[in-house]
Amino acid sequence: MVSLLGKNGAGKSTLFLHFNGIYEPTEGQVLIDSEPVDYSKKGLMKIRQKVGIVFQNPDDQLFAPTVEEDVAFGPLNLGKSQEETQEIVTNALKRVDMSGYERKAPHHLSGGQKKRVAIAGILAMNPEVMVLDEPTSGLDPRGASEILQLLYELNNEGITIIISTHDVDLVPVYSNKVFVISKGNILTSGSTKEVFSDIGLIRKANLRLPRIAHLAEILEKHDGVDFNGDYPLTIGEARQKFNNIL
Amino acid sequence: MEFDIDFIAHTNRIADYNPYVKVIGSILLVLSALFINNNYYSIFIIIVSSLLLLALARVSLKDYVKFLTIPFAFTFLTCIFMLFFFPSGAYIWNSGFFGIGITTESLRVSLLTFFRVFACFSALGFMSLTTPITDVMSVLRTFYVPQIFCEIAVLMYNAIFIFLDNITVMRNAQKTRLGYLGGYIDSMKSFGSMFSNLFLISLEKSETLQRTLDSRCYTGELPVYKPDRSKDTYPELVS
């Protein structure tokens, strides 16, 4: 799972719309699987099947009157038959734990449920890469961690997940690779450990350390607990470190 | 939202009942009311569709009354206008002012129009409160209603709910800053600025919608999904 961190207006959403050819670059080129994007109709079909985008606001994405029709939209556009589509829809909704909501109207669902349906709509197209713009924004803490758990599982099943987020507490738990961008440029990239070790840069990008790392920083500076500048980023890591110290 | 047609359409007792019967039935009621054009028949239709809605579909009386309020106000005003301003025949009451007054003919025509329009509204109400929009559209499609018409209708239907939500949010935002409180002119100003903002928002929304549709390989035609709900694999629906 790849996370993209950056302050508001850093260019995350714009970048994401380049990932499946919604925007066409005026300079440079977009490579997908090391091939430049083909902006012909046929090329775009292929790219958009391969790279699915889940938009930040599910209300923008869910346009159909019922959940099942919305999920069926992608596969039907790809030319699947009604029977194939039915199987795909059933499985996609089951995968996101929304089985049984087939005939509900999207605007009757909660925020978290809408998000799940939006994810199902992308899963139904069987993408290799799923791009999610702020998948946890507007969700309650439990809803947010459930969505990330789902993405983590999908990632383990072989789908590359790219998310943009501000939630620095959850990023270290789930991400393999992190990018920090600002004003359309990549400031730094690497593992969570590498990225969060440059505290100055993190703060310059309007981000912060995970709470637990911040606690460790304060403990080291003011209370003489020695972490060697290597602060734990997750609860699990912190537990181990504290145990070692104690 | 105070009153949600769509919610009622999905949750009433006969929501899953054959949509052809409901749609064709209510269209027949509407057409017959238009053709027969008789007060007693119109009242009969109003009673029949109200009874069907309240007793069979078990839509609450409160919701039904709410549904009818706007068309009622609209029809009522129109008929009042017709009653006073189209005098022909013998006067029942004459204001003596430019011939404005109630005549036998204007009374007859305005009553006729009122019941006729109201019969059509209640018959259409039966359809829109008992049949989810998807079902209505699938019925229309089998009658060769042009696809473009159905697509626009579905997208608009969906947009209405987002609009209503937006209006509520914006009105509340204005109210917290004392909008709508300073008398008539002020209310009009608040309403006007909200409306122009709504227009800008809807433009923006349409662009976003295009993007989200495009990113799922939209071909310019909304595909029709017809699942076989009798299959064993079709999941049990939550209520």
mmCIF file of N, CA and C in Angstrom, chain B residues 105-196:
data_model
loop_
_atom_site.group_PDB
_atom_site.id
_atom_site.type_symbol
_atom_site.label_atom_id
_atom_site.label_comp_id
_atom_site.label_asym_id
_atom_site.label_seq_id
_atom_site.Cartn_x
_atom_site.Cartn_y
_atom_site.Cartn_z
ATOM 1 N N GLU B 105 -70.331 29.922 -15.819
ATOM 2 C CA GLU B 105 -69.386 29.211 -16.660
ATOM 3 C C GLU B 105 -68.011 29.129 -15.993
ATOM 4 N N SER B 106 -67.549 30.246 -15.429
ATOM 5 C CA SER B 106 -66.210 30.213 -14.817
ATOM 6 C C SER B 106 -66.199 29.284 -13.606
ATOM 7 N N LEU B 107 -67.307 29.230 -12.888
ATOM 8 C CA LEU B 107 -67.399 28.314 -11.749
ATOM 9 C C LEU B 107 -67.293 26.870 -12.230
ATOM 10 N N ARG B 108 -68.033 26.587 -13.308
ATOM 11 C CA ARG B 108 -68.047 25.223 -13.826
ATOM 12 C C ARG B 108 -66.640 24.826 -14.294
ATOM 13 N N VAL B 109 -66.023 25.710 -15.088
ATOM 14 C CA VAL B 109 -64.709 25.380 -15.662
ATOM 15 C C VAL B 109 -63.649 25.252 -14.576
ATOM 16 N N SER B 110 -63.672 26.178 -13.613
ATOM 17 C CA SER B 110 -62.600 26.106 -12.608
ATOM 18 C C SER B 110 -62.763 24.876 -11.714
ATOM 19 N N LEU B 111 -64.003 24.528 -11.383
ATOM 20 C CA LEU B 111 -64.203 23.306 -10.586
ATOM 21 C C LEU B 111 -63.754 22.082 -11.372
ATOM 22 N N LEU B 112 -64.141 22.071 -12.639
ATOM 23 C CA LEU B 112 -63.784 20.949 -13.500
ATOM 24 C C LEU B 112 -62.262 20.795 -13.571
ATOM 25 N N THR B 113 -61.586 21.921 -13.797
ATOM 26 C CA THR B 113 -60.126 21.884 -13.898
ATOM 27 C C THR B 113 -59.505 21.420 -12.591
ATOM 28 N N PHE B 114 -60.036 21.980 -11.497
ATOM 29 C CA PHE B 114 -59.470 21.631 -10.200
ATOM 30 C C PHE B 114 -59.523 20.126 -9.959
ATOM 31 N N PHE B 115 -60.677 19.534 -10.128
ATOM 32 C CA PHE B 115 -60.805 18.105 -9.841
ATOM 33 C C PHE B 115 -60.032 17.254 -10.837
ATOM 34 N N ARG B 116 -60.005 17.730 -12.075
ATOM 35 C CA ARG B 116 -59.300 16.971 -13.099
ATOM 36 C C ARG B 116 -57.802 16.935 -12.790
ATOM 37 N N VAL B 117 -57.245 18.114 -12.521
ATOM 38 C CA VAL B 117 -55.813 18.191 -12.218
ATOM 39 C C VAL B 117 -55.503 17.394 -10.960
ATOM 40 N N PHE B 118 -56.382 17.537 -9.977
ATOM 41 C CA PHE B 118 -56.106 16.851 -8.723
ATOM 42 C C PHE B 118 -56.213 15.341 -8.862
ATOM 43 N N ALA B 119 -57.120 14.892 -9.707
ATOM 44 C CA ALA B 119 -57.235 13.454 -9.964
ATOM 45 C C ALA B 119 -55.935 12.952 -10.579
ATOM 46 N N CYS B 120 -55.395 13.712 -11.526
ATOM 47 C CA CYS B 120 -54.141 13.305 -12.162
ATOM 48 C C CYS B 120 -52.995 13.282 -11.156
ATOM 49 N N PHE B 121 -52.955 14.302 -10.283
ATOM 50 C CA PHE B 121 -51.886 14.344 -9.283
ATOM 51 C C PHE B 121 -51.955 13.150 -8.344
ATOM 52 N N SER B 122 -53.160 12.807 -7.900
ATOM 53 C CA SER B 122 -53.241 11.708 -6.949
ATOM 54 C C SER B 122 -52.924 10.381 -7.639
ATOM 55 N N ALA B 123 -53.301 10.251 -8.912
ATOM 56 C CA ALA B 123 -52.973 9.025 -9.635
ATOM 57 C C ALA B 123 -51.467 8.925 -9.851
ATOM 58 N N LEU B 124 -50.839 10.052 -10.204
ATOM 59 C CA LEU B 124 -49.383 10.049 -10.362
ATOM 60 C C LEU B 124 -48.706 9.843 -9.009
ATOM 61 N N GLY B 125 -49.325 10.405 -7.973
ATOM 62 C CA GLY B 125 -48.803 10.222 -6.624
ATOM 63 C C GLY B 125 -48.761 8.759 -6.257
ATOM 64 N N PHE B 126 -49.796 8.040 -6.667
ATOM 65 C CA PHE B 126 -49.815 6.604 -6.400
ATOM 66 C C PHE B 126 -48.587 5.941 -7.009
ATOM 67 N N MET B 127 -48.269 6.334 -8.246
ATOM 68 C CA MET B 127 -47.105 5.741 -8.897
ATOM 69 C C MET B 127 -45.808 6.175 -8.217
ATOM 70 N N SER B 128 -45.649 7.473 -8.002
ATOM 71 C CA SER B 128 -44.332 7.919 -7.527
ATOM 72 C C SER B 128 -44.091 7.558 -6.067
ATOM 73 N N LEU B 129 -45.144 7.315 -5.307
ATOM 74 C CA LEU B 129 -44.912 6.938 -3.909
ATOM 75 C C LEU B 129 -44.816 5.427 -3.709
ATOM 76 N N THR B 130 -45.193 4.649 -4.725
ATOM 77 C CA THR B 130 -45.124 3.193 -4.529
ATOM 78 C C THR B 130 -44.061 2.525 -5.390
ATOM 79 N N THR B 131 -43.567 3.233 -6.403
ATOM 80 C CA THR B 131 -42.665 2.576 -7.344
ATOM 81 C C THR B 131 -41.303 3.253 -7.353
ATOM 82 N N PRO B 132 -40.233 2.521 -7.020
ATOM 83 C CA PRO B 132 -38.887 3.105 -7.091
ATOM 84 C C PRO B 132 -38.579 3.543 -8.521
ATOM 85 N N ILE B 133 -37.820 4.613 -8.654
ATOM 86 C CA ILE B 133 -37.538 5.220 -9.958
ATOM 87 C C ILE B 133 -36.990 4.212 -10.977
ATOM 88 N N THR B 134 -36.124 3.288 -10.499
ATOM 89 C CA THR B 134 -35.563 2.299 -11.428
ATOM 90 C C THR B 134 -36.648 1.481 -12.093
ATOM 91 N N ASP B 135 -37.658 1.096 -11.290
ATOM 92 C CA ASP B 135 -38.741 0.298 -11.843
ATOM 93 C C ASP B 135 -39.534 1.098 -12.870
ATOM 94 N N VAL B 136 -39.790 2.364 -12.541
ATOM 95 C CA VAL B 136 -40.529 3.213 -13.486
ATOM 96 C C VAL B 136 -39.773 3.275 -14.807
ATOM 97 N N MET B 137 -38.437 3.473 -14.700
ATOM 98 C CA MET B 137 -37.642 3.603 -15.914
ATOM 99 C C MET B 137 -37.620 2.312 -16.707
ATOM 100 N N SER B 138 -37.522 1.172 -16.014
ATOM 101 C CA SER B 138 -37.468 -0.083 -16.770
ATOM 102 C C SER B 138 -38.798 -0.324 -17.480
ATOM 103 N N VAL B 139 -39.900 0.091 -16.859
ATOM 104 C CA VAL B 139 -41.199 -0.025 -17.539
ATOM 105 C C VAL B 139 -41.225 0.876 -18.767
ATOM 106 N N LEU B 140 -40.781 2.129 -18.586
ATOM 107 C CA LEU B 140 -40.769 3.073 -19.708
ATOM 108 C C LEU B 140 -39.906 2.556 -20.854
ATOM 109 N N ARG B 141 -38.775 1.929 -20.483
ATOM 110 C CA ARG B 141 -37.873 1.446 -21.532
ATOM 111 C C ARG B 141 -38.528 0.347 -22.357
ATOM 112 N N THR B 142 -39.302 -0.527 -21.705
ATOM 113 C CA THR B 142 -39.943 -1.587 -22.481
ATOM 114 C C THR B 142 -40.999 -1.001 -23.422
ATOM 115 N N PHE B 143 -41.442 0.232 -23.154
ATOM 116 C CA PHE B 143 -42.386 0.870 -24.073
ATOM 117 C C PHE B 143 -41.673 1.784 -25.061
ATOM 118 N N TYR B 144 -40.383 1.554 -25.256
ATOM 119 C CA TYR B 144 -39.594 2.270 -26.249
ATOM 120 C C TYR B 144 -39.541 3.776 -26.007
ATOM 121 N N VAL B 145 -39.587 4.179 -24.744
ATOM 122 C CA VAL B 145 -39.314 5.585 -24.459
ATOM 123 C C VAL B 145 -37.828 5.785 -24.730
ATOM 124 N N PRO B 146 -37.433 6.834 -25.465
ATOM 125 C CA PRO B 146 -36.022 6.997 -25.847
ATOM 126 C C PRO B 146 -35.084 6.913 -24.638
ATOM 127 N N GLN B 147 -33.971 6.212 -24.866
ATOM 128 C CA GLN B 147 -33.010 5.993 -23.789
ATOM 129 C C GLN B 147 -32.496 7.304 -23.216
ATOM 130 N N ILE B 148 -32.255 8.276 -24.099
ATOM 131 C CA ILE B 148 -31.696 9.550 -23.635
ATOM 132 C C ILE B 148 -32.623 10.192 -22.611
ATOM 133 N N PHE B 149 -33.924 10.055 -22.833
ATOM 134 C CA PHE B 149 -34.908 10.602 -21.907
ATOM 135 C C PHE B 149 -34.788 9.918 -20.548
ATOM 136 N N CYS B 150 -34.714 8.594 -20.549
ATOM 137 C CA CYS B 150 -34.617 7.842 -19.298
ATOM 138 C C CYS B 150 -33.327 8.191 -18.552
ATOM 139 N N GLU B 151 -32.219 8.317 -19.318
ATOM 140 C CA GLU B 151 -30.935 8.615 -18.678
ATOM 141 C C GLU B 151 -30.965 9.970 -17.989
ATOM 142 N N ILE B 152 -31.490 10.949 -18.712
ATOM 143 C CA ILE B 152 -31.548 12.295 -18.137
ATOM 144 C C ILE B 152 -32.440 12.281 -16.905
ATOM 145 N N ALA B 153 -33.562 11.556 -17.001
ATOM 146 C CA ALA B 153 -34.484 11.491 -15.870
ATOM 147 C C ALA B 153 -33.806 10.891 -14.649
ATOM 148 N N VAL B 154 -33.067 9.800 -14.846
ATOM 149 C CA VAL B 154 -32.405 9.154 -13.708
ATOM 150 C C VAL B 154 -31.363 10.067 -13.088
ATOM 151 N N LEU B 155 -30.546 10.704 -13.953
ATOM 152 C CA LEU B 155 -29.496 11.578 -13.428
ATOM 153 C C LEU B 155 -30.102 12.772 -12.696
ATOM 154 N N MET B 156 -31.203 13.309 -13.259
ATOM 155 C CA MET B 156 -31.846 14.453 -12.609
ATOM 156 C C MET B 156 -32.443 14.047 -11.269
ATOM 157 N N TYR B 157 -33.095 12.892 -11.282
ATOM 158 C CA TYR B 157 -33.717 12.386 -10.064
ATOM 159 C C TYR B 157 -32.671 12.288 -8.955
ATOM 160 N N ASN B 158 -31.515 11.736 -9.330
ATOM 161 C CA ASN B 158 -30.434 11.599 -8.370
ATOM 162 C C ASN B 158 -29.936 12.964 -7.905
ATOM 163 N N ALA B 159 -29.841 13.894 -8.871
ATOM 164 C CA ALA B 159 -29.303 15.219 -8.545
ATOM 165 C C ALA B 159 -30.232 15.975 -7.594
ATOM 166 N N ILE B 160 -31.543 15.726 -7.708
ATOM 167 C CA ILE B 160 -32.501 16.440 -6.865
ATOM 168 C C ILE B 160 -32.167 16.259 -5.390
ATOM 169 N N PHE B 161 -31.830 15.032 -5.006
ATOM 170 C CA PHE B 161 -31.579 14.773 -3.587
ATOM 171 C C PHE B 161 -30.314 15.481 -3.106
ATOM 172 N N ILE B 162 -29.321 15.506 -3.995
ATOM 173 C CA ILE B 162 -28.086 16.207 -3.640
ATOM 174 C C ILE B 162 -28.358 17.711 -3.543
ATOM 175 N N PHE B 163 -29.177 18.235 -4.468
ATOM 176 C CA PHE B 163 -29.568 19.645 -4.424
ATOM 177 C C PHE B 163 -30.270 19.981 -3.120
ATOM 178 N N LEU B 164 -31.274 19.156 -2.782
ATOM 179 C CA LEU B 164 -32.048 19.432 -1.579
ATOM 180 C C LEU B 164 -31.132 19.470 -0.357
ATOM 181 N N ASP B 165 -30.178 18.518 -0.313
ATOM 182 C CA ASP B 165 -29.230 18.512 0.801
ATOM 183 C C ASP B 165 -28.424 19.812 0.811
ATOM 184 N N ASN B 166 -27.973 20.202 -0.388
ATOM 185 C CA ASN B 166 -27.177 21.424 -0.500
ATOM 186 C C ASN B 166 -27.962 22.648 -0.057
ATOM 187 N N ILE B 167 -29.234 22.683 -0.460
ATOM 188 C CA ILE B 167 -30.079 23.822 -0.091
ATOM 189 C C ILE B 167 -30.204 23.901 1.430
ATOM 190 N N THR B 168 -30.453 22.753 2.058
ATOM 191 C CA THR B 168 -30.575 22.747 3.518
ATOM 192 C C THR B 168 -29.305 23.283 4.163
ATOM 193 N N VAL B 169 -28.156 22.792 3.676
ATOM 194 C CA VAL B 169 -26.877 23.224 4.250
ATOM 195 C C VAL B 169 -26.680 24.727 4.073
ATOM 196 N N MET B 170 -26.944 25.214 2.861
ATOM 197 C CA MET B 170 -26.711 26.635 2.597
ATOM 198 C C MET B 170 -27.678 27.519 3.383
ATOM 199 N N ARG B 171 -28.925 27.092 3.456
ATOM 200 C CA ARG B 171 -29.922 27.880 4.211
ATOM 201 C C ARG B 171 -29.518 27.989 5.678
ATOM 202 N N ASN B 172 -29.077 26.847 6.217
ATOM 203 C CA ASN B 172 -28.641 26.870 7.614
ATOM 204 C C ASN B 172 -27.444 27.788 7.792
ATOM 205 N N ALA B 173 -26.516 27.732 6.802
ATOM 206 C CA ALA B 173 -25.341 28.597 6.881
ATOM 207 C C ALA B 173 -25.766 30.061 6.856
ATOM 208 N N GLN B 174 -26.775 30.376 6.047
ATOM 209 C CA GLN B 174 -27.252 31.765 6.000
ATOM 210 C C GLN B 174 -27.974 32.137 7.283
ATOM 211 N N LYS B 175 -28.766 31.206 7.792
ATOM 212 C CA LYS B 175 -29.535 31.493 9.000
ATOM 213 C C LYS B 175 -28.622 31.760 10.195
ATOM 214 N N THR B 176 -27.518 31.000 10.292
ATOM 215 C CA THR B 176 -26.619 31.227 11.421
ATOM 216 C C THR B 176 -25.996 32.619 11.343
ATOM 217 N N ARG B 177 -25.986 33.198 10.150
ATOM 218 C CA ARG B 177 -25.473 34.552 10.038
ATOM 219 C C ARG B 177 -26.613 35.540 9.824
ATOM 220 N N LEU B 178 -27.754 35.214 10.394
ATOM 221 C CA LEU B 178 -28.912 36.101 10.466
ATOM 222 C C LEU B 178 -29.558 36.407 9.120
ATOM 223 N N GLY B 179 -29.403 35.492 8.166
ATOM 224 C CA GLY B 179 -30.132 35.651 6.916
ATOM 225 C C GLY B 179 -31.611 35.408 7.144
ATOM 226 N N TYR B 180 -32.436 35.880 6.259
ATOM 227 C CA TYR B 180 -33.884 35.668 6.280
ATOM 228 C C TYR B 180 -34.595 36.334 7.456
ATOM 229 N N LEU B 181 -33.899 37.173 8.222
ATOM 230 C CA LEU B 181 -34.557 37.728 9.408
ATOM 231 C C LEU B 181 -34.978 39.181 9.232
ATOM 232 N N GLY B 182 -34.339 39.897 8.303
ATOM 233 C CA GLY B 182 -34.567 41.336 8.222
ATOM 234 C C GLY B 182 -35.702 41.760 7.319
ATOM 235 N N GLY B 183 -36.774 41.001 7.283
ATOM 236 C CA GLY B 183 -37.909 41.415 6.468
ATOM 237 C C GLY B 183 -37.856 40.870 5.061
ATOM 238 N N TYR B 184 -38.821 41.300 4.263
ATOM 239 C CA TYR B 184 -39.051 40.700 2.956
ATOM 240 C C TYR B 184 -37.859 40.850 2.022
ATOM 241 N N ILE B 185 -37.350 42.107 1.900
ATOM 242 C CA ILE B 185 -36.250 42.369 0.967
ATOM 243 C C ILE B 185 -35.030 41.536 1.333
ATOM 244 N N ASP B 186 -34.752 41.489 2.623
ATOM 245 C CA ASP B 186 -33.599 40.736 3.092
ATOM 246 C C ASP B 186 -33.738 39.251 2.777
ATOM 247 N N SER B 187 -34.942 38.745 3.006
ATOM 248 C CA SER B 187 -35.190 37.336 2.704
ATOM 249 C C SER B 187 -34.945 37.063 1.236
ATOM 250 N N MET B 188 -35.427 37.973 0.407
ATOM 251 C CA MET B 188 -35.258 37.808 -1.030
ATOM 252 C C MET B 188 -33.783 37.802 -1.398
ATOM 253 N N LYS B 189 -33.030 38.699 -0.743
ATOM 254 C CA LYS B 189 -31.589 38.768 -1.017
ATOM 255 C C LYS B 189 -30.916 37.460 -0.637
ATOM 256 N N SER B 190 -31.245 36.965 0.566
ATOM 257 C CA SER B 190 -30.653 35.711 1.026
ATOM 258 C C SER B 190 -30.984 34.593 0.051
ATOM 259 N N PHE B 191 -32.257 34.554 -0.331
ATOM 260 C CA PHE B 191 -32.704 33.491 -1.222
ATOM 261 C C PHE B 191 -31.992 33.584 -2.567
ATOM 262 N N GLY B 192 -31.869 34.823 -3.077
ATOM 263 C CA GLY B 192 -31.220 35.019 -4.366
ATOM 264 C C GLY B 192 -29.769 34.586 -4.353
ATOM 265 N N SER B 193 -29.053 34.964 -3.300
ATOM 266 C CA SER B 193 -27.627 34.606 -3.287
ATOM 267 C C SER B 193 -27.475 33.104 -3.105
ATOM 268 N N MET B 194 -28.401 32.500 -2.353
ATOM 269 C CA MET B 194 -28.326 31.048 -2.207
ATOM 270 C C MET B 194 -28.552 30.383 -3.554
ATOM 271 N N PHE B 195 -29.505 30.916 -4.289
ATOM 272 C CA PHE B 195 -29.858 30.282 -5.550
ATOM 273 C C PHE B 195 -28.743 30.401 -6.578
ATOM 274 N N SER B 196 -28.105 31.592 -6.627
ATOM 275 C CA SER B 196 -27.027 31.725 -7.613
ATOM 276 C C SER B 196 -25.860 30.827 -7.239
#
